PDB file of C-alpha atoms in Angstrom:
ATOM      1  CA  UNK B  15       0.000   0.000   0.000  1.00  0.00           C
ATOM      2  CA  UNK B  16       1.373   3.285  -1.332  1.00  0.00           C
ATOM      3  CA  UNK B  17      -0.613   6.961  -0.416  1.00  0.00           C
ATOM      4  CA  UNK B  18       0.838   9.976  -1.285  1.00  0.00           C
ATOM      5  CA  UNK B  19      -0.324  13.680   0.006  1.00  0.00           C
ATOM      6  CA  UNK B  20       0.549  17.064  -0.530  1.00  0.00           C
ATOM      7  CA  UNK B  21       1.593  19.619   2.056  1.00  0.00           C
ATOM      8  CA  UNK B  22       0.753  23.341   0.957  1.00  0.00           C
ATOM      9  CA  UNK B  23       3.303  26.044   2.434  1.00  0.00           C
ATOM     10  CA  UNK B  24       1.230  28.025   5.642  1.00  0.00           C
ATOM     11  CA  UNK B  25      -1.713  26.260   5.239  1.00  0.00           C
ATOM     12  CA  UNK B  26      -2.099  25.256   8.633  1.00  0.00           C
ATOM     13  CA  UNK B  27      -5.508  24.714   8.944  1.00  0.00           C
ATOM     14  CA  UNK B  28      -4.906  21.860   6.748  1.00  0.00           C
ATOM     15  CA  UNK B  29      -1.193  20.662   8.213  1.00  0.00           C
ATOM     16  CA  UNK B  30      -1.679  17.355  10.077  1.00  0.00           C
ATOM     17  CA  UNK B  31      -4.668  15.415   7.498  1.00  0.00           C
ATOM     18  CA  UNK B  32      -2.054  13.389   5.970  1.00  0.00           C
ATOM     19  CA  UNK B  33      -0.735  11.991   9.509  1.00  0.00           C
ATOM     20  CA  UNK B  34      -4.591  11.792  10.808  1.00  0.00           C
ATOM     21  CA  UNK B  35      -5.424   9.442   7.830  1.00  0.00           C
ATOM     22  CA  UNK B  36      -2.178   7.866   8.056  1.00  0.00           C
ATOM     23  CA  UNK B  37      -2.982   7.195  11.831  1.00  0.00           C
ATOM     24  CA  UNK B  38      -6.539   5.887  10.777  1.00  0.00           C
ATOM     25  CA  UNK B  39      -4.610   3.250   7.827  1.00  0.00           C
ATOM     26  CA  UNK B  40      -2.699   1.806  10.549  1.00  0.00           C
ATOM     27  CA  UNK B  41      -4.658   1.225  13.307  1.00  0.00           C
ATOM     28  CA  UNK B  42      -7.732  -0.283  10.754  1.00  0.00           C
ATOM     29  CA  UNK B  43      -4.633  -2.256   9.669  1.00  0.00           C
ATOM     30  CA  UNK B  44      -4.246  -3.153  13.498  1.00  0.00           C
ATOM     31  CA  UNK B  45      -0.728  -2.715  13.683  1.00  0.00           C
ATOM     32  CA  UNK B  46       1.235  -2.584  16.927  1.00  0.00           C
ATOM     33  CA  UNK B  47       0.410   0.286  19.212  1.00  0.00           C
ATOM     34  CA  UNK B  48       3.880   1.353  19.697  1.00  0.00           C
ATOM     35  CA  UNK B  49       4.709   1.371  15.993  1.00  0.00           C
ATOM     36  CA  UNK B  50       1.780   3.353  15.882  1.00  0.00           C
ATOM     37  CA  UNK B  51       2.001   6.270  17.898  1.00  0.00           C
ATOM     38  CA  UNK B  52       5.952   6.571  17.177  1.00  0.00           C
ATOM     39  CA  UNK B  53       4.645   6.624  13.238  1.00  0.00           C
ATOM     40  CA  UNK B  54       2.156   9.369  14.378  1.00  0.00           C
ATOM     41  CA  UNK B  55       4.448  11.437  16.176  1.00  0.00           C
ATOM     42  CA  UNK B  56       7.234  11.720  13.253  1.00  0.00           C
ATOM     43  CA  UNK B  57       4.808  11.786  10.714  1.00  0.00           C
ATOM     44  CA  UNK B  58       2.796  14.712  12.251  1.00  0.00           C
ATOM     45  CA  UNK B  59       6.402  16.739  13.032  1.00  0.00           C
ATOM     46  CA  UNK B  60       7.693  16.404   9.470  1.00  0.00           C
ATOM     47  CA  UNK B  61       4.020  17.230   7.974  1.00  0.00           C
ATOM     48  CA  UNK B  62       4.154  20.516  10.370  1.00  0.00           C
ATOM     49  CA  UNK B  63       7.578  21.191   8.881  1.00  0.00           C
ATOM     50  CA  UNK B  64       7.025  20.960   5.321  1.00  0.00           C
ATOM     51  CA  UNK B  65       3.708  23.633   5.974  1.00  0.00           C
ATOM     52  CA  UNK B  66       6.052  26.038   8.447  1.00  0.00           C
ATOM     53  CA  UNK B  67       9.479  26.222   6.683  1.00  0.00           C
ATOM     54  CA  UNK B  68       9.492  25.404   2.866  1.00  0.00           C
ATOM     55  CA  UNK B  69       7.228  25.897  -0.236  1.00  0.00           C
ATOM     56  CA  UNK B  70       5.061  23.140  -0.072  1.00  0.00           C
ATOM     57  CA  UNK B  71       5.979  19.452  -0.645  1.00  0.00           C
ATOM     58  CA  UNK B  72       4.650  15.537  -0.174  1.00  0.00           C
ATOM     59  CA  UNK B  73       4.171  12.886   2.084  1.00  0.00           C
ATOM     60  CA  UNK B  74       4.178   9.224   1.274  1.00  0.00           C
ATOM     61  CA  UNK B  75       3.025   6.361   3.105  1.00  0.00           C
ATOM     62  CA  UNK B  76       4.275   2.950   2.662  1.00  0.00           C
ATOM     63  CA  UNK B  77       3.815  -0.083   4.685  1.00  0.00           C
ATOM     64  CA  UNK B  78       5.274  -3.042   2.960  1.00  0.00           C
ATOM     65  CA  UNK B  79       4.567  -7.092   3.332  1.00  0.00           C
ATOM     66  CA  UNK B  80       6.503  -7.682   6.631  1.00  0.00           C
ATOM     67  CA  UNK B  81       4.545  -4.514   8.229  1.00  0.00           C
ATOM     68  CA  UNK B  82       7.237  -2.000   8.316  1.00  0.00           C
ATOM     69  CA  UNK B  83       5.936   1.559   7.660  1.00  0.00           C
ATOM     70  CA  UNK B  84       8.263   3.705   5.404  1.00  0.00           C
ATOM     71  CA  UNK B  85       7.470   7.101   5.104  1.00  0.00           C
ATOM     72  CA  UNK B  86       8.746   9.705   2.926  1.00  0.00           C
ATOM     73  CA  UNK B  87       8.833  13.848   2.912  1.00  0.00           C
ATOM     74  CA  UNK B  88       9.983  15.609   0.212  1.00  0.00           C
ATOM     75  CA  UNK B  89       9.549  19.888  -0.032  1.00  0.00           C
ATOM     76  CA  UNK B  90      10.416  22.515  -2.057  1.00  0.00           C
ATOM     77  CA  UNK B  91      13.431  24.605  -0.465  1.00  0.00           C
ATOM     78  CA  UNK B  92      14.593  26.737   1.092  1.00  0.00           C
ATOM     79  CA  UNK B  93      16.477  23.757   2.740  1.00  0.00           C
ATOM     80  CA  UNK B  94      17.959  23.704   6.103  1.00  0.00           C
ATOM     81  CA  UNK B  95      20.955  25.389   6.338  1.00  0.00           C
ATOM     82  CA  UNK B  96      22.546  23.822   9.390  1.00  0.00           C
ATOM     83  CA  UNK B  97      21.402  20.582   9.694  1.00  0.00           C
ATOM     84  CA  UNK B  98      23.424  19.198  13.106  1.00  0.00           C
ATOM     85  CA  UNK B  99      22.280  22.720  14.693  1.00  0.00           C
ATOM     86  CA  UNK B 100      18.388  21.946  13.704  1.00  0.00           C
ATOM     87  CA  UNK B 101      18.161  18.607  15.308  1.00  0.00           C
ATOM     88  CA  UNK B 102      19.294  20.178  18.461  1.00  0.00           C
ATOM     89  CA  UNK B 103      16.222  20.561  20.919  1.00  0.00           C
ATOM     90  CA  UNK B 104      14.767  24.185  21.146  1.00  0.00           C
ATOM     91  CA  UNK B 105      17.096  25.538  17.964  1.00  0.00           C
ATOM     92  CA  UNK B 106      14.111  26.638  16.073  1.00  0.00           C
ATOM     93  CA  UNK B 107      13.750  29.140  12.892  1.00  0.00           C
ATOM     94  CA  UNK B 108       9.560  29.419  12.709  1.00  0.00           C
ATOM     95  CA  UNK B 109       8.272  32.547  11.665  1.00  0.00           C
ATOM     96  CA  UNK B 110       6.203  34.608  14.439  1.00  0.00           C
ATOM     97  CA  UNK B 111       3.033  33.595  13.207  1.00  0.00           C
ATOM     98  CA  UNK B 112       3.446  29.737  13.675  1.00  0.00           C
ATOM     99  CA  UNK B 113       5.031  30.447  17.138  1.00  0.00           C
ATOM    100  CA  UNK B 114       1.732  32.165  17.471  1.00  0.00           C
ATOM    101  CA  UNK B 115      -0.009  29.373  16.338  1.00  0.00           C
ATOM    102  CA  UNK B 116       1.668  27.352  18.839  1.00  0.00           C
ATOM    103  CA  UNK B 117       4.482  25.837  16.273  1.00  0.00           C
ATOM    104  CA  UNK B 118       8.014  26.310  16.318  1.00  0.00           C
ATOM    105  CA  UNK B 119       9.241  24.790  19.934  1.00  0.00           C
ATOM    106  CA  UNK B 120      11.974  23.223  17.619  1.00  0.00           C
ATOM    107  CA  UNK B 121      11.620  19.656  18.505  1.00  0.00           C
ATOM    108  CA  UNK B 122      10.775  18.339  15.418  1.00  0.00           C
ATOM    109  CA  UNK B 123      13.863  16.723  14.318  1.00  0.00           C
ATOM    110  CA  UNK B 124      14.651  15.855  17.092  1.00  0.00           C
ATOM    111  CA  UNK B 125      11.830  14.118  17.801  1.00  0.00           C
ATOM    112  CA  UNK B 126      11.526  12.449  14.343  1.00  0.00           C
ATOM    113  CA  UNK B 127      14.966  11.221  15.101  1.00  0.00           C
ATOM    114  CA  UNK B 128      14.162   9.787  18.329  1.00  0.00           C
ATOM    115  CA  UNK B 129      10.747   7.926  17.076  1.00  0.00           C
ATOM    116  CA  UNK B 130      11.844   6.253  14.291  1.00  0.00           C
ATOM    117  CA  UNK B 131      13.653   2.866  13.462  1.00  0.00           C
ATOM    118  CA  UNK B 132      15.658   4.498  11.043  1.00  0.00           C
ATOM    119  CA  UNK B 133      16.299   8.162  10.023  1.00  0.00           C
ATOM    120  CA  UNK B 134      18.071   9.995   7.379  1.00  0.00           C
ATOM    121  CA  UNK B 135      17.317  13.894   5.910  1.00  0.00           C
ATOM    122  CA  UNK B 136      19.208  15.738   2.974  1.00  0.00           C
ATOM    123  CA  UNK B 137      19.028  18.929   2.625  1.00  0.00           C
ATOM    124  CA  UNK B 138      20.168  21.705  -0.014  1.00  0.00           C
ATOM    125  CA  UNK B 139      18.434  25.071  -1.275  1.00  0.00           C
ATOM    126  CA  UNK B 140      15.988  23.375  -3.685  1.00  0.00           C
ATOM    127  CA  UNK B 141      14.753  21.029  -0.610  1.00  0.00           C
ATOM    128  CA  UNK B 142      14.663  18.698   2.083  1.00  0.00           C
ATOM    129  CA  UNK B 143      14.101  15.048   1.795  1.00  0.00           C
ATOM    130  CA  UNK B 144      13.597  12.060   5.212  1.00  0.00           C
ATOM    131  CA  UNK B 145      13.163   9.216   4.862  1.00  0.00           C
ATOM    132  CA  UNK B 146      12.034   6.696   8.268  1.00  0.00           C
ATOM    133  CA  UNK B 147      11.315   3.687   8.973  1.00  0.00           C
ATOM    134  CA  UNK B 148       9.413   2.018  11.554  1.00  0.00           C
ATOM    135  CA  UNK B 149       8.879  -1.258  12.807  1.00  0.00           C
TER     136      UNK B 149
END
């Protein structure tokens, strides 16, 4: 099973649909709680991301014959400029208005990183790409 979504830059009325349905897949699925809500919590984080910091991108779901979940972000720059300085907890560079929307504690990488089986980002000025796995 393969979905795909698409993240629109500052929409964040919308940010967070393609992790709720992803959430919904899995546990109709029945997959194991813990895989579950550590799936939820990365997937939501990197959704947020693409919406707060780039100019729009996608999210894709995979979950492959052995029930591993791979998912997959990929936006459109600016890219991250120092990437060992933004998985460091609190290092954030949100705008005002998602810190007013509650965004922007800077613990998204971070967390992502701590969630997941497997993690790895690239990132240049035309984008940022991760790619985790868990199981």
């Amino acid at each position: 099973m393969i979905k795909v979504y698409q993240v629109e830059k500052d929409n964040y009325e919308d940010a967070g649909k393609a992790s709720s349905d992803i959430k919904r897949t899995l546990k109709t699925i029945g997959i194991d709680k813990r895989v579950l809500k550590a799936t939820s919590i990365a997937c939501y984080e990197a959704e947020i991301n693409i919406a707060i910091h780039s100019d729009g991108g996608t999210v894709t779901f995979e979950i492959d014959d052995e029930g591993i979940v791979h998912l997959s972000f990929d936006d459109i720059g600016p890219g991250i400029e120092d990437l060992a300085l933004a998985q460091t907890p609190g290092y954030s560079t949100a705008s005002p208005k998602a810190r007013s929307l509650g965004f922007g504690a800077g613990m998204g990488l971070y967390n992502m990183k701590s969630v997941a089986s497997s993690f790895e980002i690239t990132s240049s000025q035309e984008g940022t790409h991760i790619k985790m796995t868990f199981q």
